[in-house]
XYZ file of C-alpha atoms in Angstrom:
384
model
C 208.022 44.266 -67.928
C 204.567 43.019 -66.408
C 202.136 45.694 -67.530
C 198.718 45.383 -65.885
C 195.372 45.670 -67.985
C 192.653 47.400 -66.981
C 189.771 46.244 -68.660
C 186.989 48.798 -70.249
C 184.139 47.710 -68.135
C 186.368 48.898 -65.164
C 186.899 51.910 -66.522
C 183.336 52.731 -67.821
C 182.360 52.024 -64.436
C 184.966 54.546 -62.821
C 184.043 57.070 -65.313
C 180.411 56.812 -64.450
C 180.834 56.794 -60.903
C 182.505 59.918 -61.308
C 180.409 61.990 -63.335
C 177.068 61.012 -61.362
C 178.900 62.719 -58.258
C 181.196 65.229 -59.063
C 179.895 66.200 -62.329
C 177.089 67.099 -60.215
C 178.854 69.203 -57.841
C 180.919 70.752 -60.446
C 177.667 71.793 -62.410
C 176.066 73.073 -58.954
C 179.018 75.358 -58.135
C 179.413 76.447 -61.845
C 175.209 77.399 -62.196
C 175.676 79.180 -58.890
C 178.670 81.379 -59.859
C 177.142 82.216 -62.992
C 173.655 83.356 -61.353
C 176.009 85.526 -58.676
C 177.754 86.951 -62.053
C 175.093 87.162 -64.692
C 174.354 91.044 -63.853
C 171.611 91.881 -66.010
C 167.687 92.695 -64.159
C 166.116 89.750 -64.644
C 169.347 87.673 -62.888
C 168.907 90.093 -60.152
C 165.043 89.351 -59.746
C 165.850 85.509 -59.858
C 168.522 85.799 -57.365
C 166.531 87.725 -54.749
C 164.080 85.205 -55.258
C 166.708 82.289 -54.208
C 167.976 84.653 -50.788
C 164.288 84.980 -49.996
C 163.384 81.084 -50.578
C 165.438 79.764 -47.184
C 163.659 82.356 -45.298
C 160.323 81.783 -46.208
C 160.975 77.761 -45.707
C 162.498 78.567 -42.124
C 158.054 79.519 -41.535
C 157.009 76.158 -42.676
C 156.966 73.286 -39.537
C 158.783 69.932 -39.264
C 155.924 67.756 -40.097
C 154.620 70.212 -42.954
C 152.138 71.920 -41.341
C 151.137 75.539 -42.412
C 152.810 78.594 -41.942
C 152.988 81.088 -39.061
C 151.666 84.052 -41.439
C 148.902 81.152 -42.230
C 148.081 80.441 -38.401
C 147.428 83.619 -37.856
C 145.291 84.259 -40.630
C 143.412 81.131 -39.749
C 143.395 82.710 -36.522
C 141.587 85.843 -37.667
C 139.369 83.396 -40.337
C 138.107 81.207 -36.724
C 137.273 84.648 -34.499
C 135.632 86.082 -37.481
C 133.397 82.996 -38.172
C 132.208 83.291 -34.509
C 129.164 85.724 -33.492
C 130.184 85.588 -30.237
C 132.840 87.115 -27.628
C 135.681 84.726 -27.371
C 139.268 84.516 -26.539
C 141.543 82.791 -29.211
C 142.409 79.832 -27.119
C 138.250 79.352 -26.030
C 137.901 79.515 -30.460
C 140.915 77.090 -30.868
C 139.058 74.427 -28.687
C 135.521 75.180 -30.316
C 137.056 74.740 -33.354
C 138.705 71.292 -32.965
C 135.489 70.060 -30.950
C 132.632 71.509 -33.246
C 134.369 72.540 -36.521
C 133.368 76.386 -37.623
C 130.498 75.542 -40.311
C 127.003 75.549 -38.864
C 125.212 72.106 -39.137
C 121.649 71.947 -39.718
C 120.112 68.965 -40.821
C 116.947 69.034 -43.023
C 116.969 72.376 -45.171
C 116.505 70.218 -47.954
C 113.028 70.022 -47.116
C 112.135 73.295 -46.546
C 110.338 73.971 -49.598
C 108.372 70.689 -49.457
C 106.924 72.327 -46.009
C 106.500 75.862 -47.427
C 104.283 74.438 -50.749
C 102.027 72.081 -48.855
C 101.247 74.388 -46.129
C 99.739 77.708 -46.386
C 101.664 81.001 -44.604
C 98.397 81.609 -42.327
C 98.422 77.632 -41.722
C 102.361 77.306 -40.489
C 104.010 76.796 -37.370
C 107.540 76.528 -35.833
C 108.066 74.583 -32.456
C 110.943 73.552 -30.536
C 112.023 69.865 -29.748
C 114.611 68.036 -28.211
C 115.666 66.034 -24.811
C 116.621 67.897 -21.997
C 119.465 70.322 -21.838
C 119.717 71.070 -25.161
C 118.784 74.581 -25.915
C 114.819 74.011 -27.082
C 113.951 77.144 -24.391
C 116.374 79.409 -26.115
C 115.598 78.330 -29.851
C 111.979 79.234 -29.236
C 113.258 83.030 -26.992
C 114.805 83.749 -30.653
C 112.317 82.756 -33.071
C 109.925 84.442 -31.657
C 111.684 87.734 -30.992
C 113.159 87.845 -34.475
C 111.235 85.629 -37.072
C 107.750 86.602 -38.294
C 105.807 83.932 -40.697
C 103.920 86.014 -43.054
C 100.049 85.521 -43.776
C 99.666 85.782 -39.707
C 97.598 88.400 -38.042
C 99.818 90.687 -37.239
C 97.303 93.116 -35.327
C 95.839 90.664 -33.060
C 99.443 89.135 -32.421
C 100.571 92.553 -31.402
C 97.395 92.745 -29.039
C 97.862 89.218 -27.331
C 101.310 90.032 -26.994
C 100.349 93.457 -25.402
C 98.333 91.478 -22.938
C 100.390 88.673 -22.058
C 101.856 89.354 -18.833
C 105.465 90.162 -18.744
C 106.524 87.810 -15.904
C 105.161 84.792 -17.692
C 107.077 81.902 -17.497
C 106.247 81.478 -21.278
C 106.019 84.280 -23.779
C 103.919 82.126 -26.350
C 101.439 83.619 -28.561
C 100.140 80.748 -30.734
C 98.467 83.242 -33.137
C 102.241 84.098 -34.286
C 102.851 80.385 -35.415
C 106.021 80.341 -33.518
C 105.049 77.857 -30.383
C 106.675 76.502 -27.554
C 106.334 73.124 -27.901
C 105.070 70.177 -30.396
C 101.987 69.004 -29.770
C 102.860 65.810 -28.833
C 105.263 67.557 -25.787
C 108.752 69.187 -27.105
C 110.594 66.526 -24.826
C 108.974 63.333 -25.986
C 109.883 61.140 -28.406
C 108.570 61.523 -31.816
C 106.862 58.075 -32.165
C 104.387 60.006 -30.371
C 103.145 62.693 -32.737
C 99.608 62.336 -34.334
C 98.902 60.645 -31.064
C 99.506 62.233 -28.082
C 98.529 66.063 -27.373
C 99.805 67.337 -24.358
C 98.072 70.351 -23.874
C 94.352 71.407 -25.007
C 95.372 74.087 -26.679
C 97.034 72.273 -28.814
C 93.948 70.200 -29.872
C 92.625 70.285 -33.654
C 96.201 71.690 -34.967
C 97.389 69.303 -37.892
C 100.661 68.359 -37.611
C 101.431 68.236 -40.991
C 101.352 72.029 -40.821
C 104.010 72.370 -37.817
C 107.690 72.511 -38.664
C 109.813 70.922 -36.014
C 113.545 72.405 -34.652
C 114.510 69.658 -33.077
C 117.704 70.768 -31.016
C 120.520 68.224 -30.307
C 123.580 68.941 -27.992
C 127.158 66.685 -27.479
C 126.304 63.563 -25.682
C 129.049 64.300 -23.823
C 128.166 67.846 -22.416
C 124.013 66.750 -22.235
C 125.049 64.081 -20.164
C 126.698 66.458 -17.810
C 124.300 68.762 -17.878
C 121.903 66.145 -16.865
C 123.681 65.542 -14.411
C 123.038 68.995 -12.864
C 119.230 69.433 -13.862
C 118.058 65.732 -13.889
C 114.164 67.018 -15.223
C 112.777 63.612 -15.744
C 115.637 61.475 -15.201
C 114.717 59.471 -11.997
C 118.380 58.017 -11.313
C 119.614 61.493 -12.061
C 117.634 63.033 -9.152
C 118.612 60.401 -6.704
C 122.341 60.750 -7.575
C 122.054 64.840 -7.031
C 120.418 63.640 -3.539
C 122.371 61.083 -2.709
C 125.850 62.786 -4.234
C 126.592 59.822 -6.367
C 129.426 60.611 -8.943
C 127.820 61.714 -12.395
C 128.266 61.070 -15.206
C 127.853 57.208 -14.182
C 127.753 55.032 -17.117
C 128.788 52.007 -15.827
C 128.758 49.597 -12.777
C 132.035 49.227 -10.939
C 133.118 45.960 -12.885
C 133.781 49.239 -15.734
C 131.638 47.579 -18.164
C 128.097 46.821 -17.365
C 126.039 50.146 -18.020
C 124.163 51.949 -15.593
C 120.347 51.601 -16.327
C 118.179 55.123 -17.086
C 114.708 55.063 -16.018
C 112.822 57.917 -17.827
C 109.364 59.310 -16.473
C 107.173 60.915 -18.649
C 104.392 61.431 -16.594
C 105.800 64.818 -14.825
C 102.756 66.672 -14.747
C 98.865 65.356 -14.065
C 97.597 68.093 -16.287
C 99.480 66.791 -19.492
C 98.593 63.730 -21.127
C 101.917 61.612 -21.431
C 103.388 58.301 -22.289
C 104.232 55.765 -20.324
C 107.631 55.749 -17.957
C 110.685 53.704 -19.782
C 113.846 51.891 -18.408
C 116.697 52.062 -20.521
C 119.726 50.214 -20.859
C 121.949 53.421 -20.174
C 121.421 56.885 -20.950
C 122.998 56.925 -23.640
C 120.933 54.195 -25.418
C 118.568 56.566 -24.640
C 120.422 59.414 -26.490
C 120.845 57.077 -29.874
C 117.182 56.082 -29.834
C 115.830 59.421 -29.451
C 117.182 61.000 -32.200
C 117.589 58.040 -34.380
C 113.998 58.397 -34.454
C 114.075 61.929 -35.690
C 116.621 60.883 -38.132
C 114.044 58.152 -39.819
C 110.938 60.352 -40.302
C 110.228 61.589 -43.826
C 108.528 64.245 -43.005
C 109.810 67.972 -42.528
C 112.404 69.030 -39.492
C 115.225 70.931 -39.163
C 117.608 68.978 -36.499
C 119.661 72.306 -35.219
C 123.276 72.180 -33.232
C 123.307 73.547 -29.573
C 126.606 74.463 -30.027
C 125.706 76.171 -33.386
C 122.899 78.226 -31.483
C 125.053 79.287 -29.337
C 128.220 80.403 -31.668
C 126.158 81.528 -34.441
C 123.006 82.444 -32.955
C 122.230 84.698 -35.789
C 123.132 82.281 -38.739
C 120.956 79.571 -37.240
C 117.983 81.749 -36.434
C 118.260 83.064 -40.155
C 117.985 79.485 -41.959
C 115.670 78.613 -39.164
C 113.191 81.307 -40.076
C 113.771 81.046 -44.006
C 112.579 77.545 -44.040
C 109.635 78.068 -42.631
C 109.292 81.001 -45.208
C 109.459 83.951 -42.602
C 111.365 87.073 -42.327
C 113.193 89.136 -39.584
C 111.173 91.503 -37.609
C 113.833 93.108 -35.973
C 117.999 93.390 -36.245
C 119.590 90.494 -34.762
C 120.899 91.678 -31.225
C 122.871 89.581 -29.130
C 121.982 88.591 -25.613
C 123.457 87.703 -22.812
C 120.661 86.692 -20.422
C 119.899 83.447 -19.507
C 116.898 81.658 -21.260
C 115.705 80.450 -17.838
C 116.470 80.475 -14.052
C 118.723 77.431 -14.093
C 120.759 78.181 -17.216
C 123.991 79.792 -17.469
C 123.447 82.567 -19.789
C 126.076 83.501 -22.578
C 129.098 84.166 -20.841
C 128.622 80.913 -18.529
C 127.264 78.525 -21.556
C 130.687 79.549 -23.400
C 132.620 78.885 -20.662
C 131.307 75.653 -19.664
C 130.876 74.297 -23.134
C 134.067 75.790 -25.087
C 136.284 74.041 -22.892
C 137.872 70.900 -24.233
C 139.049 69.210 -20.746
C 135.658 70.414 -19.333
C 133.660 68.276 -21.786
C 134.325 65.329 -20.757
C 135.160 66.306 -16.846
C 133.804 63.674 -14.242
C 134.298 60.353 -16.950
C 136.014 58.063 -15.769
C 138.129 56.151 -18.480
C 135.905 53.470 -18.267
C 132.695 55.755 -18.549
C 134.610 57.342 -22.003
C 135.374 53.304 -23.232
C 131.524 52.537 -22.933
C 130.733 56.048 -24.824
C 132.901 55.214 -27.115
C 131.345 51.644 -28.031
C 127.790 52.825 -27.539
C 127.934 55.988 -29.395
C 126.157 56.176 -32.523
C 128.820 56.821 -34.703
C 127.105 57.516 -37.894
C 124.990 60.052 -36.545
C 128.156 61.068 -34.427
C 130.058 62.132 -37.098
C 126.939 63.385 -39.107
C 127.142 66.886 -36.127
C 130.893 66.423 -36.282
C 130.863 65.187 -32.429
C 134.119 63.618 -31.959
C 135.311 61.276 -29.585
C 137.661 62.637 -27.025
């Protein structure tokens, strides 16, 4: 009789083979039963624990993300991070533009400022290009921040005085002022050598503070676009109805020269006007500039001013070593005749698709290669 041998490495293989899958199974089942069975309390606890498990899971989404109990808790987190009136979907957007942290660049020299200058000796001004909030920075330092060693009698008399209809509500006396020296608008190169205004003469400028406000490229430009100031091509476009933004010629990459005039007005003593390569090589130069000096400025968010008015006006005030004069109230006038007030500045600027409305694709492919990206990323500007 032919008897067939099966040799042991066959059958060690087999056996193996076996036991790695239904030795498995076999265990799973038998650990299963005996959970169901084992009857005592703290069986019972674990096997409530295992029902609940696939429910909780079913929350969680395909590509990991976080929960729908965590949404809306990060929901409630975003709307209560906000000082202003918003709907969820206007915070959602705000959120993934501008992040919810305020940004405020140059705290860290705050108490540099407050030991070399005297309180009676300090001031707070406003700078920044165009469309970018340095009206409405000033309207709430000077309602709400008071610099001690000031005084406060004669500021209270001036302000008594000062016609309510005035275009400009400054009392310098208070040390919160209107403008830098050298003009709130012009570049910074300038300072120590330019004054714009007499009364402005014989005021160091090591003993003024600077808030220099910047705003999204994307949403300046556009607003530049709609109050050119001292934008030449700007004006002609608004004239002329040429499509705006216009970064580049019609090959789609050449840019669009800027020429800037700084001579507005006879009665202030300016530089002189400047051709740029586009407006936003403008941008990047003007506040690279502010980003180089050594000495002490705060470089403040629009979009922080306007989300967390309070916040900002707080660490504003604090640097320059003043205190509130008054509980933070929020307002929803408009800072001057051409702005669009709270409700309309939200609107406008909280909208994703509206920031970059009017680019063309190869407007957005220029931004996109001209953009400063360090100090992009610095105000957590991102690229559409």
């Amino acid at each position: 009789m032919n008897v067939k041998i099966v040799k042991p490495n066959f059958l060690s293989r087999m056996f193996a083979r076996f036991c790695s899958r239904e030795m498995i199974y076999t265990s799973a089942i038998i650990f299963t039963v005996a959970i169901v069975l084992w009857g005592n309390e703290s069986a019972g606890r674990e096997r409530q624990r295992l029902v609940q498990l696939p429910s909780a899971l079913s929350f969680i989404s395909k590509d990991g993300g976080s929960t729908e109990q965590n949404k809306v808790e990060d929901d409630e987190d975003l709307m209560k991070s906000l000082e202003v009136p918003v709907s969820i979907d206007l915070a959602r957007d705000l959120d993934r533009m501008y992040g919810r942290k305020v940004v405020i660049k140059g705290l860290d020299r705050c108490a540099a400022f407050r030991e070399a200058v005297p309180p009676a000796d300090r001031f707070v001004s406003a700078a920044g290009m165009f469309n970018t909030g340095t009206h409405v920075i000033f309207v709430y330092l000077d309602k709400y921040c008071e610099i001690p060693g000031k005084d406060h009698g004669k500021i209270k008399k001036q302000r008594d005085a000062l016609n309510a209809k005035a275009k400009i509500q400054e009392i310098i006396d208070s040390g919160i002022l209107f403008e830098t020296y050298w003009g709130k608008h012009k570049h910074v190169t300038d300072r120590g050598k330019v004054v714009t205004l007499p009364k402005y003469e014989g005021f160091p400028v090591e003993n003024l503070l600077p808030v220099v406000m910047i705003k999204d490229p994307f949403t300046w430009l556009s607003s530049m676009c709609r109050n050119p100031y001292n934008w030449l091509d700007g004006r002609q476009y608004v004239e002329d109805g040429t499509r705006c933004p216009n970064l580049t010629l019609p090959d789609g990459i050449s840019p669009v020269s800027a020429t800037i005039k700084y001579s507005m007005r006879e009665t202030r003593l300016q530089r002189p006007d400047k051709e740029f390569e586009s407006m936003l090589h403008m941008y990047n130069q003007w506040y690279q500039e502010w980003e180089e000096v050594a000495f002490p400025r705060l470089i403040v968010r629009y979009e922080d001013l306007l989300l967390h008015p309070e916040e900002v006006v707080d660490e504003v005030c604090s640097c320059a070593g003043g205190s509130w004069k008054e509980k933070f109230t929020l307002s929803s006038e408009k800072a001057k005749k051409n702005g669009d007030g709270l409700e309309g500045a939200l609107a406008r600027y909280g909208n994703a698709t509206k920031r970059t409305e009017g680019y063309t694709d190869a407007d957005l492919k220029f931004a996109e290669k001209t953009i400063d990206q360090t100090m992009f990323n610095t105000y957590h500007y991102l690229l559409p």
